[in-house]
């Protein structure tokens, strides 16, 4: 049994052995086969890599290979040669970071990682700048593809570097040339050896009125008008390679157009003409532009009259003739009296029409040899050769008369007025500059006389003008440097012996001269229209101060603000400003009174009345200042909702001595009361005056008897002192 078992076991063992031997043999065969296969694959890989490298290097590209798993990088010898680094200097990503521009490195890295993360197998292309060892910067086109493991993780990424620095340079040059070709203002047309148009630029199309499609492919000769010059320029092209001259071209609409054309031939390597380039300049346009520029430089575009620059030449010529012949010459300056107002109220286009109408009237009235020019704005200058002072006076007078007739513009009749001043050669001055200056001075004088007036220059006028000029300049500086201050003169309620209001009076803290009163500069400020910005400041400052007193808890009183008629001329302007200032400081209409002198009521408020009406309807209280001096008609007092009249201090001054003045004061008070108005007496200096005024029924008094104009800080002090003076039971 044991034997039988042993035998059986031996049989099994033998079978097992056999199986083992077969298995071992099979595995040896398989291993050898797989080794061989691996070797073959590796060899194939090497061959294909070599082949790729050869192809790449043949194309002058460098190869790189990045093993993502172990971070190793391979660069082919061409990469090292391209960039000038040896293997020890350029062998891994860190070296790349060193030689690449930082932004390119960062964006290339980010693009590669994004590519790998998305598992993309297509080619990734990037442009990057790399610094060579000798300091040049190359633009490199990098291409790469990535291989992934079965689980999708990236294994390696490999690709090539192509140096495109030069190619890029060439492309840029071409782009540059193309844009010069297209953007130039000269027309360019290029034809080939068979006279066919191959290219045109927009300027050329614009000059002749064709579209690009209509010209490209067409024979050049077809768009030349007659072939007159062609033989000549063909011969020149043969001899010298270029030709230039006028060529007649045919426009799209059939008309002929002469263009100044230069032709150059482009030849191939063996000298045959490949292309002809025609560069064309539209000289007619050039000539027109030159004439236009000349006209603009010498003539006024609105009226077509010669301008100041043109006048200069004419003036010198006229003076030279006058000197030579011993004749006299008159120089007159004209100016519209109310032009600014027309411009402000009716608008600039109406203003322009008025200037044209004035130019026409002057042009019509002058004599043939006279020279008229627009000097600027609404000023015209007239040169009158061979003219005596008497003739000039008559002629200029009649021209001003012409100017002062109403003019119809856009269906409206506008009143225009003008003034003139003139000077004489050789009596007043010998040169153009002084003659013009003197005519201007005389014009100023004419305006001072109230406008619609002619004045001949007189030497004394010069001094007055220069004083005014200096003062105006100083006033301008005063505005900018905030040299103005307000002082406040109390207005007393005679019955209650309390302060009813204060009048804000403008003073000028003039450097080197101390504080000067308004009487010395208000008229000048009005004349030069500086009263507008100054008046605007007064309004703001008075509102600010009124609000400050209110906040300080003083008993209520109004602040009277003097307003010049000029400030009311442009409808809405003053009101807008006043409302803004009141709103800014929290001041109510009850806190203010506007004082407008009677003179302004009569003269200016004609234009400013609507503005005043708007103010009074808005609840503003208005006082007629200096009443009795301006001959205002009672009608306007009645119609305008005036609240106060202020009797001028010249009447109050003589109240005790002059019977006439006393009668006037008494009747003004009676009139005011009759109309239900408050009456204020100005310039009250004595207790007797005050007593008499109270007797006549006057409500309010203002004057040195109580106080001079006070600094703002002294007003509360004055209020206190007045209160303490009030006699008990009075
Ligand atoms: P007004 O509005 O009639 O102001 C009263 C003038 O009388 C002030 O002269 C004042 O100092 C003066 N006065 C007051 N009480 C007496 C007195 O008892 N005796 C004498 N002799 N004079 C007295 P001031 O300050 O020289 O102002 C002159 C004028 O300047 C003002 O006359 C007013 O028309 C004008 N004015 C002042 N401030 C302004 C302003 O802000 N804007 C405008 N447009 N005009 C102003
Ligand atoms: Mg006043
Ligand atoms: Mg007054």
XYZ file of C-alpha atoms and ligand atoms in Angstrom:
778
model
C 0.000 0.000 0.000
C 2.790 2.289 1.005
C 4.583 1.260 -2.077
C 1.538 1.885 -4.154
C 1.202 5.331 -2.599
C 4.880 6.085 -3.074
C 4.596 5.138 -6.723
C 1.552 7.295 -7.141
C 3.299 10.230 -5.453
C 6.308 9.807 -7.722
C 3.915 9.950 -10.702
C 2.416 13.212 -9.452
C 5.886 14.616 -8.733
C 6.958 13.851 -12.210
C 3.940 15.590 -13.644
C 4.552 18.620 -11.410
C 8.185 18.708 -12.426
C 7.167 18.585 -16.030
C 4.730 21.410 -15.545
C 7.380 23.461 -13.703
C 9.925 22.899 -16.436
C 7.406 23.917 -19.112
C 6.408 26.993 -17.078
C 10.026 28.012 -16.548
C 10.795 27.586 -20.184
C 7.721 29.504 -21.242
C 8.570 32.370 -18.917
C 12.127 32.485 -20.223
C 10.808 32.611 -23.751
C 8.282 35.290 -22.832
C 10.863 37.383 -20.946
C 13.282 37.175 -23.836
C 10.506 38.088 -26.221
C 9.383 41.012 -24.129
C 12.978 42.188 -23.646
C 13.465 42.044 -27.352
C 10.204 43.919 -27.856
C 11.177 46.555 -25.337
C 14.544 46.954 -27.004
C 12.844 47.201 -30.353
C 10.398 49.827 -29.055
C 13.238 51.768 -27.412
C 15.240 51.555 -30.598
C 12.218 52.672 -32.580
C 11.694 55.512 -30.094
C 15.312 56.546 -30.380
C 15.040 56.428 -34.152
C 11.865 58.431 -34.193
C 13.277 60.898 -31.631
C 16.442 61.167 -33.659
C 14.387 61.584 -36.783
C 12.273 64.283 -35.127
C 15.367 65.949 -33.752
C 16.962 65.882 -37.176
C 13.845 67.312 -38.740
C 13.570 69.955 -36.049
C 17.239 70.845 -36.101
C 17.105 70.859 -39.883
C 14.370 73.459 -39.577
C 16.721 75.235 -37.199
C 14.405 74.620 -34.250
C 15.553 73.558 -30.776
C 13.977 70.603 -28.979
C 13.048 70.309 -25.350
C 11.506 67.603 -23.263
C 10.121 67.923 -19.734
C 9.607 64.854 -17.556
C 6.650 65.921 -15.449
C 7.075 63.079 -12.947
C 10.652 63.756 -11.902
C 10.866 67.390 -12.999
C 13.845 66.759 -15.289
C 14.244 68.702 -18.472
C 16.163 68.082 -21.655
C 17.303 70.749 -24.135
C 18.755 69.837 -27.520
C 22.140 71.287 -28.552
C 20.336 73.680 -30.927
C 18.530 75.282 -27.939
C 21.876 75.925 -26.291
C 23.310 77.245 -29.508
C 20.255 79.466 -30.152
C 20.436 81.082 -26.740
C 24.209 80.913 -26.199
C 24.145 79.058 -22.848
C 25.976 75.758 -22.243
C 24.401 72.743 -20.557
C 25.505 73.790 -17.080
C 23.714 77.162 -17.513
C 20.521 75.939 -19.115
C 19.315 72.561 -17.971
C 15.994 72.962 -16.171
C 12.861 75.056 -15.516
C 14.693 77.262 -12.997
C 17.157 78.301 -15.718
C 14.264 79.111 -18.039
C 12.741 81.338 -15.378
C 16.046 83.188 -15.179
C 16.350 83.911 -18.897
C 12.707 84.596 -19.712
C 10.885 87.885 -19.203
C 8.953 87.408 -15.925
C 5.499 88.038 -17.384
C 6.137 85.625 -20.287
C 7.407 82.975 -17.876
C 4.383 83.290 -15.635
C 1.845 83.233 -18.453
C 3.600 80.312 -20.259
C 3.656 78.290 -17.052
C 0.015 79.025 -16.348
C -0.971 78.105 -19.924
C 0.964 74.808 -19.764
C -0.586 73.792 -16.443
C -4.057 74.676 -17.654
C -3.411 72.608 -20.783
C -2.257 69.602 -18.729
C -5.026 69.908 -16.195
C -7.569 69.779 -18.988
C -5.832 66.665 -20.329
C -5.413 68.240 -23.740
C -3.322 66.457 -26.323
C -3.336 69.131 -29.016
C -0.381 71.368 -29.623
C 0.159 74.314 -27.270
C 1.770 77.388 -28.844
C 3.206 80.342 -26.984
C 5.282 83.358 -27.882
C 7.894 84.239 -25.319
C 10.874 86.495 -25.027
C 14.179 84.997 -23.875
C 17.428 86.736 -23.131
C 20.482 85.260 -24.822
C 23.763 84.983 -23.010
C 25.103 88.019 -24.927
C 22.144 90.132 -23.843
C 19.931 90.073 -26.970
C 16.233 89.381 -26.534
C 14.825 86.745 -28.874
C 11.179 86.185 -29.600
C 10.684 82.407 -29.433
C 7.705 80.442 -30.692
C 7.376 77.477 -28.301
C 5.282 74.471 -29.380
C 4.572 71.504 -27.117
C 2.478 68.340 -26.798
C 1.814 66.429 -23.587
C 1.627 62.653 -22.940
C -0.586 61.296 -20.180
C -0.620 58.068 -18.104
C -3.633 55.746 -18.226
C -5.084 57.532 -15.196
C -4.893 60.845 -17.065
C -1.992 62.295 -15.090
C 0.568 64.063 -17.297
C 3.819 62.174 -17.879
C 5.887 64.391 -20.070
C 5.579 67.362 -22.302
C 7.928 67.985 -25.172
C 8.239 70.340 -28.061
C 10.345 72.826 -29.970
C 11.615 76.393 -29.840
C 11.665 78.445 -33.063
C 13.459 81.781 -33.133
C 11.063 84.139 -34.949
C 12.726 87.428 -33.947
C 13.742 88.282 -37.476
C 10.544 87.100 -39.079
C 8.559 89.188 -36.637
C 10.727 92.167 -37.485
C 10.039 91.637 -41.193
C 6.316 91.284 -40.586
C 6.270 94.469 -38.556
C 8.140 96.265 -41.316
C 5.578 95.020 -43.808
C 2.700 96.079 -41.564
C 4.337 99.459 -41.164
C 4.806 99.869 -44.903
C 1.198 98.818 -45.476
C -0.133 101.374 -43.042
C 2.044 104.137 -44.504
C 0.740 103.156 -47.939
C -2.855 103.262 -46.743
C -2.812 106.172 -44.338
C -0.852 108.677 -46.429
C -2.639 111.694 -47.875
C -0.824 111.253 -51.199
C -2.597 109.001 -53.688
C -0.650 105.850 -54.588
C -1.393 103.457 -57.420
C 0.822 100.462 -58.328
C 0.693 98.798 -61.747
C 2.474 95.655 -62.958
C 4.596 95.012 -66.036
C 1.409 94.529 -68.087
C 0.069 97.938 -67.059
C -2.573 96.317 -64.837
C -3.382 98.045 -61.561
C -2.429 95.748 -58.689
C -2.909 98.045 -55.725
C -4.325 101.510 -54.859
C -4.618 103.374 -51.592
C -7.679 105.155 -50.218
C -6.284 108.630 -50.898
C -6.021 107.817 -54.605
C -9.554 106.409 -54.650
C -10.777 109.557 -52.900
C -9.061 111.830 -55.439
C -10.676 110.193 -58.456
C -13.911 108.895 -56.935
C -13.525 105.174 -57.735
C -13.960 102.170 -55.448
C -11.050 99.753 -55.031
C -12.853 96.984 -56.948
C -13.363 99.269 -59.922
C -9.646 99.868 -60.269
C -7.725 96.733 -59.261
C -7.102 94.614 -62.379
C -7.920 97.472 -64.757
C -5.394 98.925 -67.218
C -3.737 102.038 -65.836
C -4.021 103.726 -69.222
C -7.805 103.451 -68.997
C -7.899 105.940 -66.174
C -5.459 108.383 -67.730
C -7.088 111.205 -69.636
C -5.244 111.203 -72.969
C -1.816 109.663 -73.159
C 0.061 112.896 -73.747
C 2.781 112.396 -71.218
C 3.010 108.640 -71.301
C 5.721 108.302 -73.972
C 7.754 110.897 -72.162
C 7.476 109.188 -68.817
C 8.074 105.724 -70.303
C 11.327 107.017 -71.779
C 12.319 108.642 -68.480
C 11.530 105.436 -66.612
C 13.747 103.521 -68.996
C 16.628 105.965 -68.594
C 16.511 107.061 -64.981
C 13.924 104.811 -63.324
C 11.671 107.743 -62.357
C 9.514 110.562 -63.772
C 7.522 113.373 -62.272
C 5.137 115.978 -63.606
C 1.429 116.718 -63.983
C -0.679 113.864 -65.301
C -4.299 114.198 -66.362
C -6.389 111.394 -64.819
C -9.973 110.520 -65.557
C -12.299 110.732 -62.618
C -15.128 108.277 -62.061
C -17.646 110.892 -63.240
C -15.725 111.347 -66.502
C -14.109 114.669 -65.631
C -10.375 115.105 -66.110
C -8.304 115.835 -63.011
C -4.723 116.939 -63.051
C -2.565 115.433 -60.322
C 1.052 116.109 -59.701
C 2.448 112.585 -60.153
C 5.814 110.955 -59.535
C 6.462 107.536 -61.068
C 9.175 105.117 -60.012
C 9.894 101.712 -61.540
C 10.584 98.615 -59.433
C 12.778 96.154 -61.350
C 13.458 92.458 -60.888
C 16.880 90.854 -60.585
C 17.547 91.014 -64.304
C 16.432 94.629 -64.630
C 12.969 94.195 -66.141
C 10.262 96.534 -64.821
C 8.048 94.568 -62.422
C 5.951 97.370 -61.018
C 5.376 101.079 -61.441
C 4.464 103.148 -58.434
C 2.628 106.413 -59.069
C 2.508 108.842 -56.155
C -0.047 111.604 -56.827
C -0.644 114.923 -55.088
C -3.803 116.948 -55.595
C -2.249 120.366 -56.145
C -5.617 122.031 -56.734
C -6.603 121.107 -53.201
C -3.234 122.299 -51.973
C -3.614 125.605 -53.774
C -7.135 125.983 -52.412
C -5.924 125.193 -48.882
C -3.105 127.709 -49.235
C -5.499 130.391 -50.438
C -7.887 129.547 -47.597
C -5.133 129.757 -45.018
C -4.068 133.099 -46.458
C -7.640 134.341 -46.304
C -8.091 133.155 -42.731
C -4.845 134.824 -41.753
C -5.752 138.189 -43.258
C -9.531 138.424 -43.263
C -12.153 138.185 -40.587
C -14.279 135.100 -41.177
C -17.513 136.664 -39.886
C -17.626 139.936 -41.809
C -15.111 139.208 -44.579
C -13.384 142.491 -43.706
C -9.586 142.692 -43.478
C -8.402 141.806 -39.981
C -5.828 143.409 -37.755
C -2.898 141.586 -39.381
C -3.943 142.758 -42.819
C -4.479 146.259 -41.499
C -0.894 146.455 -40.280
C 0.453 146.248 -43.839
C -2.178 148.614 -45.217
C -1.574 151.107 -42.436
C 2.163 151.238 -43.090
C 1.520 151.791 -46.789
C -1.004 154.557 -46.143
C 1.374 156.216 -43.677
C 4.267 156.012 -46.156
C 2.102 157.685 -48.819
C 0.958 160.373 -46.369
C 4.555 161.067 -45.349
C 5.640 161.192 -48.955
C 2.832 163.484 -50.147
C 2.565 165.534 -46.941
C -1.157 164.702 -46.685
C -3.082 164.192 -43.483
C -4.500 160.835 -42.436
C -7.341 160.174 -39.999
C -7.707 157.003 -37.948
C -11.113 156.251 -36.417
C -12.197 153.608 -33.952
C -15.859 152.519 -33.864
C -17.508 150.467 -31.157
C -21.094 149.421 -30.495
C -22.370 150.891 -27.234
C -24.616 148.114 -26.084
C -23.111 145.101 -27.788
C -22.367 143.076 -24.667
C -25.945 143.488 -23.591
C -27.242 142.297 -26.973
C -24.911 139.317 -26.831
C -25.915 138.455 -23.271
C -29.621 138.873 -23.719
C -30.300 137.895 -27.349
C -27.563 135.287 -27.767
C -24.336 135.088 -29.727
C -25.808 134.352 -33.118
C -27.886 137.547 -32.939
C -24.687 139.270 -31.738
C -22.908 137.998 -34.862
C -25.683 139.324 -37.081
C -25.464 142.714 -35.386
C -21.718 142.834 -36.073
C -22.298 141.961 -39.727
C -24.972 144.656 -40.000
C -22.593 147.207 -38.432
C -19.787 146.165 -40.827
C -22.147 146.598 -43.761
C -23.301 150.035 -42.675
C -19.754 151.241 -42.151
C -18.638 149.718 -45.461
C -21.471 151.432 -47.313
C -20.823 154.824 -45.753
C -17.042 154.984 -46.210
C -15.300 156.478 -49.242
C -13.540 154.512 -51.930
C -9.992 154.990 -50.668
C -10.826 154.409 -47.012
C -9.775 151.123 -45.461
C -12.078 149.434 -42.972
C -11.052 146.524 -40.790
C -12.639 144.525 -37.985
C -10.313 145.110 -35.097
C -11.902 142.530 -32.823
C -15.257 141.939 -31.091
C -17.527 144.862 -31.936
C -14.632 147.196 -32.744
C -13.904 148.486 -36.227
C -11.040 150.638 -37.399
C -11.255 152.988 -40.340
C -8.236 154.514 -42.092
C -9.040 157.678 -44.000
C -6.143 158.741 -46.225
C -5.867 162.340 -47.352
C -8.463 163.561 -44.839
C -8.464 166.676 -42.640
C -9.737 166.704 -39.061
C -12.877 168.581 -40.115
C -13.609 166.113 -42.903
C -12.973 163.233 -40.521
C -15.352 164.680 -37.946
C -18.136 164.973 -40.523
C -17.536 161.544 -42.053
C -17.198 159.699 -38.745
C -20.251 161.555 -37.420
C -22.357 160.407 -40.363
C -21.099 156.831 -39.971
C -22.077 156.809 -36.280
C -25.471 158.141 -37.292
C -25.825 155.220 -39.708
C -24.754 152.803 -36.989
C -27.330 154.062 -34.540
C -30.382 153.047 -36.578
C -32.403 150.066 -35.368
C -31.578 146.818 -37.125
C -33.916 143.965 -37.974
C -32.596 140.565 -36.967
C -34.608 137.366 -37.088
C -37.754 139.413 -37.429
C -36.976 141.550 -34.361
C -36.061 145.216 -34.388
C -33.019 145.785 -32.213
C -31.822 149.197 -31.056
C -28.147 149.503 -31.712
C -25.911 152.424 -30.928
C -22.277 153.143 -31.527
C -19.553 155.614 -30.688
C -16.319 156.621 -32.350
C -13.053 158.325 -31.550
C -10.439 159.473 -34.015
C -6.875 160.732 -34.155
C -4.932 162.608 -36.821
C -1.609 162.087 -38.565
C 0.678 164.000 -38.249
C -0.855 166.256 -35.598
C -1.487 163.666 -32.864
C 1.115 160.996 -33.622
C 3.457 159.866 -36.368
C 3.228 156.082 -36.106
C 0.428 153.581 -36.490
C 0.587 152.227 -32.946
C 0.139 155.605 -31.275
C -2.509 156.743 -33.727
C -4.555 153.640 -32.951
C -4.058 154.043 -29.208
C -5.168 157.683 -29.369
C -8.242 156.885 -31.452
C -9.074 154.277 -28.793
C -8.656 156.843 -26.022
C -10.965 159.240 -27.856
C -13.475 156.406 -28.279
C -13.353 155.781 -24.547
C -14.108 159.425 -23.949
C -17.024 159.235 -26.386
C -18.439 156.336 -24.393
C -17.984 158.246 -21.178
C -20.070 161.003 -22.651
C -22.887 158.507 -22.723
C -22.310 156.819 -26.101
C -23.800 157.640 -29.512
C -21.047 160.174 -29.761
C -17.856 161.096 -31.669
C -14.721 162.494 -30.047
C -11.462 163.640 -31.490
C -8.372 162.730 -29.489
C -7.043 165.416 -27.133
C -3.788 165.017 -25.200
C -5.466 165.391 -21.757
C -7.621 162.352 -22.506
C -4.559 160.135 -22.320
C -3.889 160.852 -18.652
C -7.446 160.193 -17.553
C -7.421 156.921 -19.456
C -4.213 155.697 -17.921
C -5.527 156.446 -14.402
C -8.671 154.496 -15.151
C -6.674 151.716 -16.674
C -4.494 151.392 -13.551
C -7.531 151.486 -11.268
C -9.336 148.816 -13.236
C -6.291 146.582 -13.173
C -6.068 147.092 -9.403
C -9.774 146.249 -9.018
C -9.264 143.031 -10.949
C -6.441 142.110 -8.616
C -8.641 143.038 -5.640
C -11.261 140.500 -6.758
C -8.732 137.730 -7.097
C -6.897 138.560 -3.878
C -10.095 139.082 -1.816
C -9.248 142.635 -0.816
C -12.874 143.666 -0.326
C -14.632 143.946 3.022
C -18.144 144.884 4.059
C -18.986 147.415 6.722
C -22.452 147.730 8.142
C -24.215 150.998 8.961
C -27.164 150.659 11.341
C -30.619 151.888 10.247
C -32.618 152.956 13.282
C -36.337 152.849 13.836
C -36.843 156.339 15.281
C -39.923 155.479 17.233
C -38.826 152.265 18.880
C -35.170 153.361 19.038
C -34.091 149.967 17.860
C -31.988 148.713 14.973
C -34.313 147.862 12.099
C -31.525 146.922 9.729
C -27.959 147.505 8.674
C -26.752 148.601 5.252
C -23.836 146.598 3.875
C -21.305 148.986 2.363
C -18.406 147.837 0.290
C -14.881 148.886 1.240
C -11.567 148.081 -0.385
C -8.580 147.216 1.733
C -6.120 148.483 -0.842
C -2.501 147.469 -0.178
C -0.382 150.492 0.642
C -3.410 152.808 0.805
C -5.484 151.458 3.678
C -9.240 150.974 3.556
C -10.920 153.074 0.845
C -14.635 153.796 0.581
C -16.965 152.801 -2.270
C -17.340 156.334 -3.586
C -13.794 156.098 -4.997
C -14.281 152.952 -7.046
C -17.944 151.958 -7.482
C -18.449 154.088 -10.593
C -15.341 152.684 -12.215
C -16.356 149.154 -11.298
C -19.699 149.780 -12.975
C -18.122 151.289 -16.062
C -15.826 148.318 -16.533
C -18.544 145.811 -15.618
C -16.397 144.579 -12.766
C -19.382 145.365 -10.568
C -20.832 142.012 -11.613
C -18.209 139.776 -9.957
C -17.761 142.265 -7.107
C -21.520 142.500 -6.552
C -21.764 138.708 -6.542
C -19.202 138.605 -3.756
C -21.140 141.270 -1.793
C -24.300 139.145 -1.970
C -22.511 136.026 -0.729
C -20.683 137.824 2.041
C -23.763 139.743 3.240
C -25.781 136.505 3.370
C -23.007 134.752 5.240
C -22.847 137.574 7.787
C -26.640 137.811 8.193
C -26.742 134.084 8.932
C -23.880 134.373 11.426
C -25.717 137.126 13.352
C -28.885 135.059 13.366
C -27.003 132.065 14.699
C -25.438 134.247 17.409
C -28.975 134.995 18.656
C -29.008 138.772 18.007
C -32.442 140.458 17.875
C -33.684 140.311 14.252
C -32.766 143.073 11.805
C -32.434 143.102 8.021
C -29.266 143.481 5.963
C -29.586 145.948 3.083
C -27.495 145.106 0.028
C -26.701 147.717 -2.615
C -27.319 146.365 -6.105
C -26.163 148.085 -9.248
C -28.581 148.277 -12.174
C -25.930 146.513 -14.256
C -26.225 143.407 -12.134
C -29.871 143.089 -13.154
C -29.418 143.325 -16.903
C -29.259 139.643 -17.706
C -32.549 138.107 -16.682
C -32.243 135.377 -14.095
C -28.545 135.806 -13.428
C -28.709 137.945 -10.287
C -31.712 136.138 -8.884
C -30.097 132.772 -9.394
C -27.007 133.937 -7.612
C -28.938 135.535 -4.758
C -31.145 132.496 -4.224
C -28.100 130.207 -4.204
C -26.339 132.386 -1.601
C -29.490 132.589 0.563
C -29.961 128.839 0.380
C -26.324 128.141 1.148
C -26.401 130.209 4.317
C -30.007 129.688 5.360
C -31.129 133.287 4.899
C -34.805 134.228 4.323
C -36.238 137.070 2.220
C -37.246 138.837 5.470
C -33.597 139.063 6.410
C -32.675 141.161 3.357
C -33.519 144.377 1.517
C -32.103 145.175 -1.922
C -31.162 148.834 -2.474
C -31.201 150.105 -6.013
C -30.302 153.710 -6.659
C -32.920 155.887 -8.230
C -30.433 156.679 -11.022
C -30.378 153.015 -11.927
C -34.117 152.811 -11.804
C -34.302 155.508 -14.409
C -31.350 154.509 -16.617
C -30.684 150.832 -16.457
C -33.586 149.176 -14.861
C -35.402 149.706 -18.122
C -33.671 146.493 -19.128
C -33.500 145.150 -15.589
C -37.141 145.711 -14.646
C -38.267 142.166 -15.398
C -35.477 140.868 -13.169
C -36.594 143.222 -10.380
C -40.186 142.143 -10.828
C -39.148 138.510 -10.518
C -37.344 139.339 -7.302
C -40.234 141.218 -5.737
C -42.731 138.546 -6.708
C -40.373 136.099 -5.061
C -40.845 138.086 -1.832
C -37.671 140.194 -1.903
C -37.972 143.682 -0.430
C -36.600 146.519 -2.580
C -35.572 150.031 -1.591
C -35.111 152.982 -3.970
C -31.794 154.454 -2.857
C -30.724 158.111 -3.102
C -34.315 159.080 -3.733
C -34.815 162.598 -5.052
C -31.671 162.721 -7.206
C -32.697 160.626 -10.170
C -35.977 162.074 -11.432
C -37.701 158.739 -11.231
C -41.266 158.844 -12.337
C -43.826 158.065 -9.764
C -45.382 155.586 -12.112
C -42.503 153.165 -11.678
C -42.754 153.487 -7.894
C -46.384 152.630 -8.039
C -46.078 149.788 -10.501
C -43.067 148.178 -9.002
C -43.751 146.721 -5.632
C -41.099 148.821 -3.925
C -41.010 148.656 -0.115
C -38.787 151.530 0.885
C -37.526 154.861 -0.321
C -34.285 156.289 1.021
C -34.119 160.084 0.942
C -30.742 161.120 -0.399
C -28.453 162.607 2.202
C -27.915 165.843 0.198
C -31.479 166.877 1.158
C -31.069 165.837 4.774
C -27.801 167.757 5.029
C -29.511 171.109 4.572
C -32.677 170.210 6.364
C -32.247 172.783 9.093
C -30.979 175.593 6.864
C -32.614 175.341 3.447
C -36.316 175.831 3.283
C -36.469 174.230 -0.162
C -34.736 171.053 0.995
C -36.927 170.878 4.032
C -40.001 171.105 1.801
C -38.619 168.368 -0.449
C -37.885 166.049 2.473
C -41.319 166.684 3.946
C -43.071 165.925 0.671
C -40.999 162.807 -0.033
C -41.977 161.478 3.378
C -45.618 162.319 2.712
C -45.412 160.689 -0.699
C -43.824 157.541 0.714
C -46.383 157.242 3.416
C -49.159 157.914 0.912
C -47.896 154.996 -1.172
C -47.619 152.856 1.951
C -43.826 152.708 1.754
C -41.281 152.871 4.532
C -39.163 156.015 4.365
C -35.528 156.038 5.398
C -33.581 159.271 5.789
C -29.867 158.937 4.985
C -27.039 161.059 6.360
C -28.677 162.034 9.628
C -25.924 163.709 11.637
C -27.693 165.689 14.320
C -30.422 165.209 16.900
C -32.342 168.191 15.444
C -32.416 166.592 12.044
C -33.708 163.447 13.624
C -36.374 165.293 15.577
C -37.629 167.126 12.505
C -37.683 163.934 10.444
C -39.668 162.200 13.145
C -42.059 165.098 13.116
C -42.507 164.738 9.351
C -43.386 161.110 9.891
C -40.130 159.467 8.823
C -39.829 155.868 10.048
C -36.191 155.077 9.796
C -32.949 157.039 9.969
C -29.391 156.235 9.092
C -26.383 158.427 9.728
C -23.373 159.408 11.770
C -25.674 160.552 14.590
C -25.983 156.884 15.469
C -23.057 155.202 13.827
C -20.605 155.244 10.972
C -20.389 152.077 8.887
C -19.148 149.432 11.375
C -17.018 146.341 11.122
C -19.229 143.239 11.423
C -17.771 142.428 14.845
C -18.827 145.855 16.170
C -22.498 145.475 15.251
C -23.474 143.385 18.348
C -21.617 145.922 20.515
C -23.617 148.739 18.907
C -26.896 146.874 19.489
C -26.054 146.544 23.172
C -25.068 150.180 23.552
C -28.243 151.375 21.823
C -30.405 149.210 24.070
C -28.742 150.589 27.180
C -29.301 154.156 25.878
C -33.035 153.726 25.347
C -34.644 156.111 27.811
C -37.288 154.432 29.902
C -40.757 155.038 28.583
C -39.494 156.563 25.294
P -25.513 154.685 -0.330
O -26.060 153.338 -0.636
O -26.401 155.835 -0.415
O -24.847 154.558 1.078
C -24.883 155.515 2.027
C -23.688 156.354 1.936
O -23.840 157.455 2.802
C -22.449 155.628 2.434
O -21.363 156.136 1.729
C -22.367 156.071 3.870
O -21.076 155.987 4.417
C -22.776 157.496 3.726
N -23.300 158.048 4.970
C -24.094 157.419 5.863
N -24.390 158.247 6.885
C -23.791 159.421 6.628
C -23.755 160.674 7.313
O -24.328 160.858 8.367
N -23.085 161.692 6.751
C -22.428 161.501 5.548
N -21.768 162.523 5.059
N -22.438 160.326 4.880
C -23.120 159.300 5.425
P -20.305 155.277 1.150
O -19.985 154.193 2.112
O -19.223 156.150 0.678
O -21.035 154.636 -0.066
C -21.256 155.358 -1.211
C -22.137 154.636 -2.154
O -21.492 153.537 -2.748
C -23.358 154.026 -1.531
O -24.294 154.988 -1.315
C -23.792 153.065 -2.554
O -24.554 153.673 -3.542
C -22.483 152.644 -3.132
N -22.178 151.316 -2.624
C -21.668 150.958 -1.425
N -21.561 149.629 -1.325
C -22.021 149.136 -2.500
C -22.173 147.840 -3.030
O -21.897 146.824 -2.372
N -22.689 147.738 -4.278
C -23.033 148.804 -5.007
N -23.501 148.628 -6.232
N -22.907 150.040 -4.561
C -22.416 150.209 -3.315
Mg -27.486 152.256 -0.289
Mg -28.074 156.259 -0.539
